[in-house]
Amino acid sequence: MNFHHGKPEEEVQINLTPLIDVVFLLLIFFMVSTTFDTTSQLKIRLPEASEEPVRDPSRKLNLTIDGNGNFFLNSRELTNNRSATLRAALERMLADGQLPIVIQSDAASPVQSLVTAMDVVGQLGLRQVSIATTRPIE
């Protein structure tokens, strides 16, 4: 028994062309409306690897900052914690050339002392600077 009257129903076909057009237009809209702001990026100069010979690891400067903000250069306490005193002491130690420097700051030391030390080291143009997370071996 055939309960269908007339001709059989045609199979429904979905046309994907309008869907592809809409997706393509959305893609273009989001690409155009997105701003690529480069002014808020930090300019950082990352270290580069080199083939320089490894220097004697015992020849390095240890700059320690205690909890009161006092500077110790190779276990010798400086007379005060001003940047001029630290700069003069580092210049005397660096008279024979560049040496790597390890800065180790106590957890209770003032942040300004660490900033002062890093500023002086940067002004002197030292390139091999490390900030120790544990006490350096002397």
PDB file of N, CA and C in Angstrom, residues 38-123:
ATOM      1  N   THR A  38      52.175  47.402  19.664  1.00  0.00           N
ATOM      2  CA  THR A  38      53.556  47.063  20.010  1.00  0.00           C
ATOM      3  C   THR A  38      54.186  48.080  20.942  1.00  0.00           C
ATOM      4  N   THR A  39      53.487  49.168  21.261  1.00  0.00           N
ATOM      5  CA  THR A  39      54.086  50.185  22.116  1.00  0.00           C
ATOM      6  C   THR A  39      54.157  49.761  23.573  1.00  0.00           C
ATOM      7  N   SER A  40      53.368  48.796  23.983  1.00  0.00           N
ATOM      8  CA  SER A  40      53.368  48.380  25.384  1.00  0.00           C
ATOM      9  C   SER A  40      54.343  47.239  25.659  1.00  0.00           C
ATOM     10  N   GLN A  41      55.095  46.812  24.674  1.00  0.00           N
ATOM     11  CA  GLN A  41      56.023  45.713  24.871  1.00  0.00           C
ATOM     12  C   GLN A  41      57.309  46.225  25.497  1.00  0.00           C
ATOM     13  N   LEU A  42      57.940  45.383  26.314  1.00  0.00           N
ATOM     14  CA  LEU A  42      59.228  45.710  26.895  1.00  0.00           C
ATOM     15  C   LEU A  42      60.329  45.393  25.901  1.00  0.00           C
ATOM     16  N   LYS A  43      61.325  46.248  25.865  1.00  0.00           N
ATOM     17  CA  LYS A  43      62.470  45.992  24.998  1.00  0.00           C
ATOM     18  C   LYS A  43      63.568  45.381  25.858  1.00  0.00           C
ATOM     19  N   ILE A  44      63.791  44.097  25.666  1.00  0.00           N
ATOM     20  CA  ILE A  44      64.750  43.361  26.474  1.00  0.00           C
ATOM     21  C   ILE A  44      65.846  42.837  25.568  1.00  0.00           C
ATOM     22  N   ARG A  45      67.085  43.058  25.976  1.00  0.00           N
ATOM     23  CA  ARG A  45      68.209  42.507  25.224  1.00  0.00           C
ATOM     24  C   ARG A  45      68.628  41.216  25.906  1.00  0.00           C
ATOM     25  N   LEU A  46      68.339  40.101  25.273  1.00  0.00           N
ATOM     26  CA  LEU A  46      68.638  38.800  25.846  1.00  0.00           C
ATOM     27  C   LEU A  46      70.099  38.449  25.626  1.00  0.00           C
ATOM     28  N   PRO A  47      70.674  37.665  26.524  1.00  0.00           N
ATOM     29  CA  PRO A  47      72.076  37.274  26.338  1.00  0.00           C
ATOM     30  C   PRO A  47      72.224  36.337  25.148  1.00  0.00           C
ATOM     31  N   GLU A  48      73.396  36.394  24.556  1.00  0.00           N
ATOM     32  CA  GLU A  48      73.686  35.535  23.411  1.00  0.00           C
ATOM     33  C   GLU A  48      74.832  34.590  23.770  1.00  0.00           C
ATOM     34  N   ALA A  49      74.795  33.432  23.198  1.00  0.00           N
ATOM     35  CA  ALA A  49      75.867  32.470  23.432  1.00  0.00           C
ATOM     36  C   ALA A  49      77.098  32.878  22.641  1.00  0.00           C
ATOM     37  N   SER A  50      78.241  32.590  23.201  1.00  0.00           N
ATOM     38  CA  SER A  50      79.479  32.907  22.496  1.00  0.00           C
ATOM     39  C   SER A  50      80.471  31.778  22.722  1.00  0.00           C
ATOM     40  N   GLU A  51      81.520  31.832  21.969  1.00  0.00           N
ATOM     41  CA  GLU A  51      82.546  30.798  22.082  1.00  0.00           C
ATOM     42  C   GLU A  51      83.766  31.322  22.821  1.00  0.00           C
ATOM     43  N   GLU A  52      83.553  32.222  23.768  1.00  0.00           N
ATOM     44  CA  GLU A  52      84.660  32.739  24.550  1.00  0.00           C
ATOM     45  C   GLU A  52      85.180  31.630  25.456  1.00  0.00           C
ATOM     46  N   PRO A  53      86.486  31.611  25.686  1.00  0.00           N
ATOM     47  CA  PRO A  53      87.015  30.583  26.587  1.00  0.00           C
ATOM     48  C   PRO A  53      86.516  30.797  28.005  1.00  0.00           C
ATOM     49  N   VAL A  54      86.335  29.696  28.699  1.00  0.00           N
ATOM     50  CA  VAL A  54      85.836  29.749  30.071  1.00  0.00           C
ATOM     51  C   VAL A  54      86.943  30.304  30.960  1.00  0.00           C
ATOM     52  N   ARG A  55      86.606  31.317  31.726  1.00  0.00           N
ATOM     53  CA  ARG A  55      87.587  31.931  32.604  1.00  0.00           C
ATOM     54  C   ARG A  55      87.682  31.163  33.905  1.00  0.00           C
ATOM     55  N   ASP A  56      88.719  31.471  34.649  1.00  0.00           N
ATOM     56  CA  ASP A  56      88.932  30.843  35.945  1.00  0.00           C
ATOM     57  C   ASP A  56      87.752  31.172  36.856  1.00  0.00           C
ATOM     58  N   PRO A  57      86.974  30.164  37.299  1.00  0.00           N
ATOM     59  CA  PRO A  57      85.786  30.459  38.101  1.00  0.00           C
ATOM     60  C   PRO A  57      86.117  31.043  39.471  1.00  0.00           C
ATOM     61  N   SER A  58      87.341  30.874  39.943  1.00  0.00           N
ATOM     62  CA  SER A  58      87.688  31.439  41.245  1.00  0.00           C
ATOM     63  C   SER A  58      87.901  32.942  41.152  1.00  0.00           C
ATOM     64  N   ARG A  59      88.110  33.471  39.947  1.00  0.00           N
ATOM     65  CA  ARG A  59      88.287  34.906  39.754  1.00  0.00           C
ATOM     66  C   ARG A  59      86.938  35.537  39.455  1.00  0.00           C
ATOM     67  N   LYS A  60      86.253  35.892  40.509  1.00  0.00           N
ATOM     68  CA  LYS A  60      84.969  36.559  40.373  1.00  0.00           C
ATOM     69  C   LYS A  60      84.772  37.460  41.576  1.00  0.00           C
ATOM     70  N   LEU A  61      83.865  38.379  41.438  1.00  0.00           N
ATOM     71  CA  LEU A  61      83.531  39.281  42.526  1.00  0.00           C
ATOM     72  C   LEU A  61      82.228  38.824  43.160  1.00  0.00           C
ATOM     73  N   ASN A  62      82.224  38.731  44.467  1.00  0.00           N
ATOM     74  CA  ASN A  62      81.003  38.400  45.204  1.00  0.00           C
ATOM     75  C   ASN A  62      80.545  39.658  45.920  1.00  0.00           C
ATOM     76  N   LEU A  63      79.392  40.147  45.518  1.00  0.00           N
ATOM     77  CA  LEU A  63      78.801  41.323  46.157  1.00  0.00           C
ATOM     78  C   LEU A  63      77.608  40.835  46.976  1.00  0.00           C
ATOM     79  N   THR A  64      77.729  40.929  48.293  1.00  0.00           N
ATOM     80  CA  THR A  64      76.687  40.452  49.196  1.00  0.00           C
ATOM     81  C   THR A  64      76.017  41.661  49.854  1.00  0.00           C
ATOM     82  N   ILE A  65      74.708  41.605  49.967  1.00  0.00           N
ATOM     83  CA  ILE A  65      73.937  42.657  50.628  1.00  0.00           C
ATOM     84  C   ILE A  65      73.238  42.023  51.819  1.00  0.00           C
ATOM     85  N   ASP A  66      73.530  42.529  53.032  1.00  0.00           N
ATOM     86  CA  ASP A  66      72.934  41.924  54.221  1.00  0.00           C
ATOM     87  C   ASP A  66      71.553  42.510  54.508  1.00  0.00           C
ATOM     88  N   GLY A  67      70.959  42.105  55.596  1.00  0.00           N
ATOM     89  CA  GLY A  67      69.609  42.522  55.948  1.00  0.00           C
ATOM     90  C   GLY A  67      69.469  44.007  56.246  1.00  0.00           C
ATOM     91  N   ASN A  68      70.580  44.682  56.561  1.00  0.00           N
ATOM     92  CA  ASN A  68      70.547  46.122  56.835  1.00  0.00           C
ATOM     93  C   ASN A  68      70.869  46.950  55.601  1.00  0.00           C
ATOM     94  N   GLY A  69      71.142  46.305  54.487  1.00  0.00           N
ATOM     95  CA  GLY A  69      71.466  47.030  53.266  1.00  0.00           C
ATOM     96  C   GLY A  69      72.940  47.356  53.125  1.00  0.00           C
ATOM     97  N   ASN A  70      73.793  46.752  53.953  1.00  0.00           N
ATOM     98  CA  ASN A  70      75.239  46.982  53.860  1.00  0.00           C
ATOM     99  C   ASN A  70      75.836  46.114  52.771  1.00  0.00           C
ATOM    100  N   PHE A  71      76.834  46.651  52.079  1.00  0.00           N
ATOM    101  CA  PHE A  71      77.493  45.941  50.985  1.00  0.00           C
ATOM    102  C   PHE A  71      78.762  45.256  51.487  1.00  0.00           C
ATOM    103  N   PHE A  72      78.974  44.029  51.013  1.00  0.00           N
ATOM    104  CA  PHE A  72      80.194  43.281  51.287  1.00  0.00           C
ATOM    105  C   PHE A  72      80.761  42.862  49.935  1.00  0.00           C
ATOM    106  N   LEU A  73      81.974  43.297  49.632  1.00  0.00           N
ATOM    107  CA  LEU A  73      82.615  42.956  48.367  1.00  0.00           C
ATOM    108  C   LEU A  73      83.714  41.960  48.661  1.00  0.00           C
ATOM    109  N   ASN A  74      83.543  40.727  48.213  1.00  0.00           N
ATOM    110  CA  ASN A  74      84.446  39.611  48.522  1.00  0.00           C
ATOM    111  C   ASN A  74      84.666  39.504  50.037  1.00  0.00           C
ATOM    112  N   SER A  75      83.600  39.506  50.789  1.00  0.00           N
ATOM    113  CA  SER A  75      83.561  39.340  52.250  1.00  0.00           C
ATOM    114  C   SER A  75      84.134  40.523  53.017  1.00  0.00           C
ATOM    115  N   ARG A  76      84.446  41.622  52.349  1.00  0.00           N
ATOM    116  CA  ARG A  76      84.901  42.825  53.041  1.00  0.00           C
ATOM    117  C   ARG A  76      83.764  43.841  53.061  1.00  0.00           C
ATOM    118  N   GLU A  77      83.450  44.322  54.260  1.00  0.00           N
ATOM    119  CA  GLU A  77      82.351  45.275  54.373  1.00  0.00           C
ATOM    120  C   GLU A  77      82.815  46.653  53.910  1.00  0.00           C
ATOM    121  N   LEU A  78      81.965  47.313  53.106  1.00  0.00           N
ATOM    122  CA  LEU A  78      82.253  48.673  52.678  1.00  0.00           C
ATOM    123  C   LEU A  78      81.867  49.637  53.784  1.00  0.00           C
ATOM    124  N   THR A  79      82.459  50.824  53.764  1.00  0.00           N
ATOM    125  CA  THR A  79      82.256  51.775  54.864  1.00  0.00           C
ATOM    126  C   THR A  79      80.819  52.257  54.967  1.00  0.00           C
ATOM    127  N   ASN A  80      80.136  52.401  53.840  1.00  0.00           N
ATOM    128  CA  ASN A  80      78.728  52.793  53.879  1.00  0.00           C
ATOM    129  C   ASN A  80      78.010  52.168  52.690  1.00  0.00           C
ATOM    130  N   ASN A  81      76.707  52.395  52.600  1.00  0.00           N
ATOM    131  CA  ASN A  81      75.933  51.757  51.536  1.00  0.00           C
ATOM    132  C   ASN A  81      75.529  52.746  50.449  1.00  0.00           C
ATOM    133  N   ARG A  82      76.342  53.762  50.209  1.00  0.00           N
ATOM    134  CA  ARG A  82      76.054  54.703  49.130  1.00  0.00           C
ATOM    135  C   ARG A  82      76.588  54.156  47.815  1.00  0.00           C
ATOM    136  N   SER A  83      75.970  54.592  46.731  1.00  0.00           N
ATOM    137  CA  SER A  83      76.368  54.088  45.414  1.00  0.00           C
ATOM    138  C   SER A  83      77.768  54.553  45.029  1.00  0.00           C
ATOM    139  N   ALA A  84      78.197  55.740  45.467  1.00  0.00           N
ATOM    140  CA  ALA A  84      79.538  56.225  45.140  1.00  0.00           C
ATOM    141  C   ALA A  84      80.613  55.344  45.773  1.00  0.00           C
ATOM    142  N   THR A  85      80.378  54.904  46.999  1.00  0.00           N
ATOM    143  CA  THR A  85      81.338  54.024  47.682  1.00  0.00           C
ATOM    144  C   THR A  85      81.420  52.682  46.973  1.00  0.00           C
ATOM    145  N   LEU A  86      80.286  52.131  46.615  1.00  0.00           N
ATOM    146  CA  LEU A  86      80.273  50.845  45.909  1.00  0.00           C
ATOM    147  C   LEU A  86      80.954  50.974  44.554  1.00  0.00           C
ATOM    148  N   ARG A  87      80.686  52.060  43.849  1.00  0.00           N
ATOM    149  CA  ARG A  87      81.293  52.268  42.534  1.00  0.00           C
ATOM    150  C   ARG A  87      82.819  52.359  42.641  1.00  0.00           C
ATOM    151  N   ALA A  88      83.324  53.108  43.636  1.00  0.00           N
ATOM    152  CA  ALA A  88      84.770  53.244  43.810  1.00  0.00           C
ATOM    153  C   ALA A  88      85.413  51.899  44.143  1.00  0.00           C
ATOM    154  N   ALA A  89      84.768  51.114  45.006  1.00  0.00           N
ATOM    155  CA  ALA A  89      85.317  49.803  45.370  1.00  0.00           C
ATOM    156  C   ALA A  89      85.331  48.858  44.176  1.00  0.00           C
ATOM    157  N   LEU A  90      84.267  48.875  43.376  1.00  0.00           N
ATOM    158  CA  LEU A  90      84.230  48.010  42.189  1.00  0.00           C
ATOM    159  C   LEU A  90      85.260  48.448  41.155  1.00  0.00           C
ATOM    160  N   GLU A  91      85.456  49.744  40.999  1.00  0.00           N
ATOM    161  CA  GLU A  91      86.465  50.221  40.042  1.00  0.00           C
ATOM    162  C   GLU A  91      87.860  49.784  40.459  1.00  0.00           C
ATOM    163  N   ARG A  92      88.159  49.806  41.778  1.00  0.00           N
ATOM    164  CA  ARG A  92      89.468  49.324  42.243  1.00  0.00           C
ATOM    165  C   ARG A  92      89.633  47.837  41.964  1.00  0.00           C
ATOM    166  N   MET A  93      88.564  47.068  42.179  1.00  0.00           N
ATOM    167  CA  MET A  93      88.653  45.613  41.965  1.00  0.00           C
ATOM    168  C   MET A  93      88.738  45.263  40.484  1.00  0.00           C
ATOM    169  N   LEU A  94      88.196  46.114  39.629  1.00  0.00           N
ATOM    170  CA  LEU A  94      88.169  45.839  38.196  1.00  0.00           C
ATOM    171  C   LEU A  94      89.307  46.525  37.456  1.00  0.00           C
ATOM    172  N   ALA A  95      90.327  46.976  38.163  1.00  0.00           N
ATOM    173  CA  ALA A  95      91.425  47.690  37.522  1.00  0.00           C
ATOM    174  C   ALA A  95      92.146  46.812  36.502  1.00  0.00           C
ATOM    175  N   ASP A  96      92.187  45.499  36.728  1.00  0.00           N
ATOM    176  CA  ASP A  96      92.908  44.606  35.799  1.00  0.00           C
ATOM    177  C   ASP A  96      92.017  44.039  34.699  1.00  0.00           C
ATOM    178  N   GLY A  97      90.768  44.441  34.613  1.00  0.00           N
ATOM    179  CA  GLY A  97      89.897  43.971  33.535  1.00  0.00           C
ATOM    180  C   GLY A  97      88.540  43.524  34.044  1.00  0.00           C
ATOM    181  N   GLN A  98      87.735  43.012  33.120  1.00  0.00           N
ATOM    182  CA  GLN A  98      86.379  42.567  33.435  1.00  0.00           C
ATOM    183  C   GLN A  98      86.418  41.270  34.229  1.00  0.00           C
ATOM    184  N   LEU A  99      85.614  41.218  35.260  1.00  0.00           N
ATOM    185  CA  LEU A  99      85.432  39.993  36.034  1.00  0.00           C
ATOM    186  C   LEU A  99      83.943  39.726  36.158  1.00  0.00           C
ATOM    187  N   PRO A 100      83.557  38.464  36.225  1.00  0.00           N
ATOM    188  CA  PRO A 100      82.143  38.186  36.489  1.00  0.00           C
ATOM    189  C   PRO A 100      81.808  38.585  37.923  1.00  0.00           C
ATOM    190  N   ILE A 101      80.592  39.046  38.122  1.00  0.00           N
ATOM    191  CA  ILE A 101      80.160  39.465  39.450  1.00  0.00           C
ATOM    192  C   ILE A 101      78.894  38.700  39.828  1.00  0.00           C
ATOM    193  N   VAL A 102      78.857  38.264  41.083  1.00  0.00           N
ATOM    194  CA  VAL A 102      77.699  37.554  41.622  1.00  0.00           C
ATOM    195  C   VAL A 102      77.114  38.426  42.723  1.00  0.00           C
ATOM    196  N   ILE A 103      75.860  38.825  42.546  1.00  0.00           N
ATOM    197  CA  ILE A 103      75.172  39.642  43.542  1.00  0.00           C
ATOM    198  C   ILE A 103      74.264  38.735  44.349  1.00  0.00           C
ATOM    199  N   GLN A 104      74.476  38.753  45.669  1.00  0.00           N
ATOM    200  CA  GLN A 104      73.639  37.926  46.537  1.00  0.00           C
ATOM    201  C   GLN A 104      73.034  38.826  47.592  1.00  0.00           C
ATOM    202  N   SER A 105      71.717  38.862  47.632  1.00  0.00           N
ATOM    203  CA  SER A 105      71.000  39.740  48.537  1.00  0.00           C
ATOM    204  C   SER A 105      70.262  38.912  49.576  1.00  0.00           C
ATOM    205  N   ASP A 106      70.327  39.369  50.810  1.00  0.00           N
ATOM    206  CA  ASP A 106      69.606  38.725  51.893  1.00  0.00           C
ATOM    207  C   ASP A 106      68.107  38.923  51.682  1.00  0.00           C
ATOM    208  N   ALA A 107      67.305  37.984  52.144  1.00  0.00           N
ATOM    209  CA  ALA A 107      65.853  38.093  51.970  1.00  0.00           C
ATOM    210  C   ALA A 107      65.285  39.287  52.714  1.00  0.00           C
ATOM    211  N   ALA A 108      65.937  39.695  53.791  1.00  0.00           N
ATOM    212  CA  ALA A 108      65.445  40.818  54.586  1.00  0.00           C
ATOM    213  C   ALA A 108      66.062  42.148  54.160  1.00  0.00           C
ATOM    214  N   SER A 109      66.947  42.138  53.176  1.00  0.00           N
ATOM    215  CA  SER A 109      67.607  43.384  52.770  1.00  0.00           C
ATOM    216  C   SER A 109      66.638  44.285  52.015  1.00  0.00           C
ATOM    217  N   PRO A 110      66.851  45.593  52.102  1.00  0.00           N
ATOM    218  CA  PRO A 110      65.973  46.507  51.379  1.00  0.00           C
ATOM    219  C   PRO A 110      66.147  46.344  49.870  1.00  0.00           C
ATOM    220  N   VAL A 111      65.050  46.432  49.169  1.00  0.00           N
ATOM    221  CA  VAL A 111      65.093  46.280  47.716  1.00  0.00           C
ATOM    222  C   VAL A 111      65.917  47.401  47.090  1.00  0.00           C
ATOM    223  N   GLN A 112      65.888  48.588  47.697  1.00  0.00           N
ATOM    224  CA  GLN A 112      66.629  49.718  47.159  1.00  0.00           C
ATOM    225  C   GLN A 112      68.128  49.424  47.117  1.00  0.00           C
ATOM    226  N   SER A 113      68.656  48.670  48.066  1.00  0.00           N
ATOM    227  CA  SER A 113      70.081  48.324  48.062  1.00  0.00           C
ATOM    228  C   SER A 113      70.422  47.449  46.865  1.00  0.00           C
ATOM    229  N   LEU A 114      69.550  46.497  46.554  1.00  0.00           N
ATOM    230  CA  LEU A 114      69.769  45.652  45.379  1.00  0.00           C
ATOM    231  C   LEU A 114      69.676  46.471  44.097  1.00  0.00           C
ATOM    232  N   VAL A 115      68.728  47.381  44.031  1.00  0.00           N
ATOM    233  CA  VAL A 115      68.588  48.240  42.860  1.00  0.00           C
ATOM    234  C   VAL A 115      69.819  49.128  42.704  1.00  0.00           C
ATOM    235  N   THR A 116      70.325  49.669  43.806  1.00  0.00           N
ATOM    236  CA  THR A 116      71.537  50.495  43.769  1.00  0.00           C
ATOM    237  C   THR A 116      72.711  49.686  43.252  1.00  0.00           C
ATOM    238  N   ALA A 117      72.873  48.460  43.753  1.00  0.00           N
ATOM    239  CA  ALA A 117      73.976  47.611  43.308  1.00  0.00           C
ATOM    240  C   ALA A 117      73.871  47.306  41.819  1.00  0.00           C
ATOM    241  N   MET A 118      72.681  46.965  41.355  1.00  0.00           N
ATOM    242  CA  MET A 118      72.510  46.649  39.933  1.00  0.00           C
ATOM    243  C   MET A 118      72.726  47.887  39.069  1.00  0.00           C
ATOM    244  N   ASP A 119      72.338  49.052  39.572  1.00  0.00           N
ATOM    245  CA  ASP A 119      72.537  50.291  38.831  1.00  0.00           C
ATOM    246  C   ASP A 119      74.025  50.595  38.683  1.00  0.00           C
ATOM    247  N   VAL A 120      74.791  50.449  39.756  1.00  0.00           N
ATOM    248  CA  VAL A 120      76.240  50.705  39.703  1.00  0.00           C
ATOM    249  C   VAL A 120      76.916  49.712  38.778  1.00  0.00           C
ATOM    250  N   VAL A 121      76.536  48.461  38.859  1.00  0.00           N
ATOM    251  CA  VAL A 121      77.120  47.435  37.983  1.00  0.00           C
ATOM    252  C   VAL A 121      76.808  47.745  36.521  1.00  0.00           C
ATOM    253  N   GLY A 122      75.599  48.207  36.248  1.00  0.00           N
ATOM    254  CA  GLY A 122      75.228  48.575  34.882  1.00  0.00           C
ATOM    255  C   GLY A 122      75.989  49.794  34.392  1.00  0.00           C
ATOM    256  N   GLN A 123      76.200  50.783  35.269  1.00  0.00           N
ATOM    257  CA  GLN A 123      76.954  51.974  34.881  1.00  0.00           C
ATOM    258  C   GLN A 123      78.405  51.649  34.577  1.00  0.00           C
TER     259      GLN A 123
END
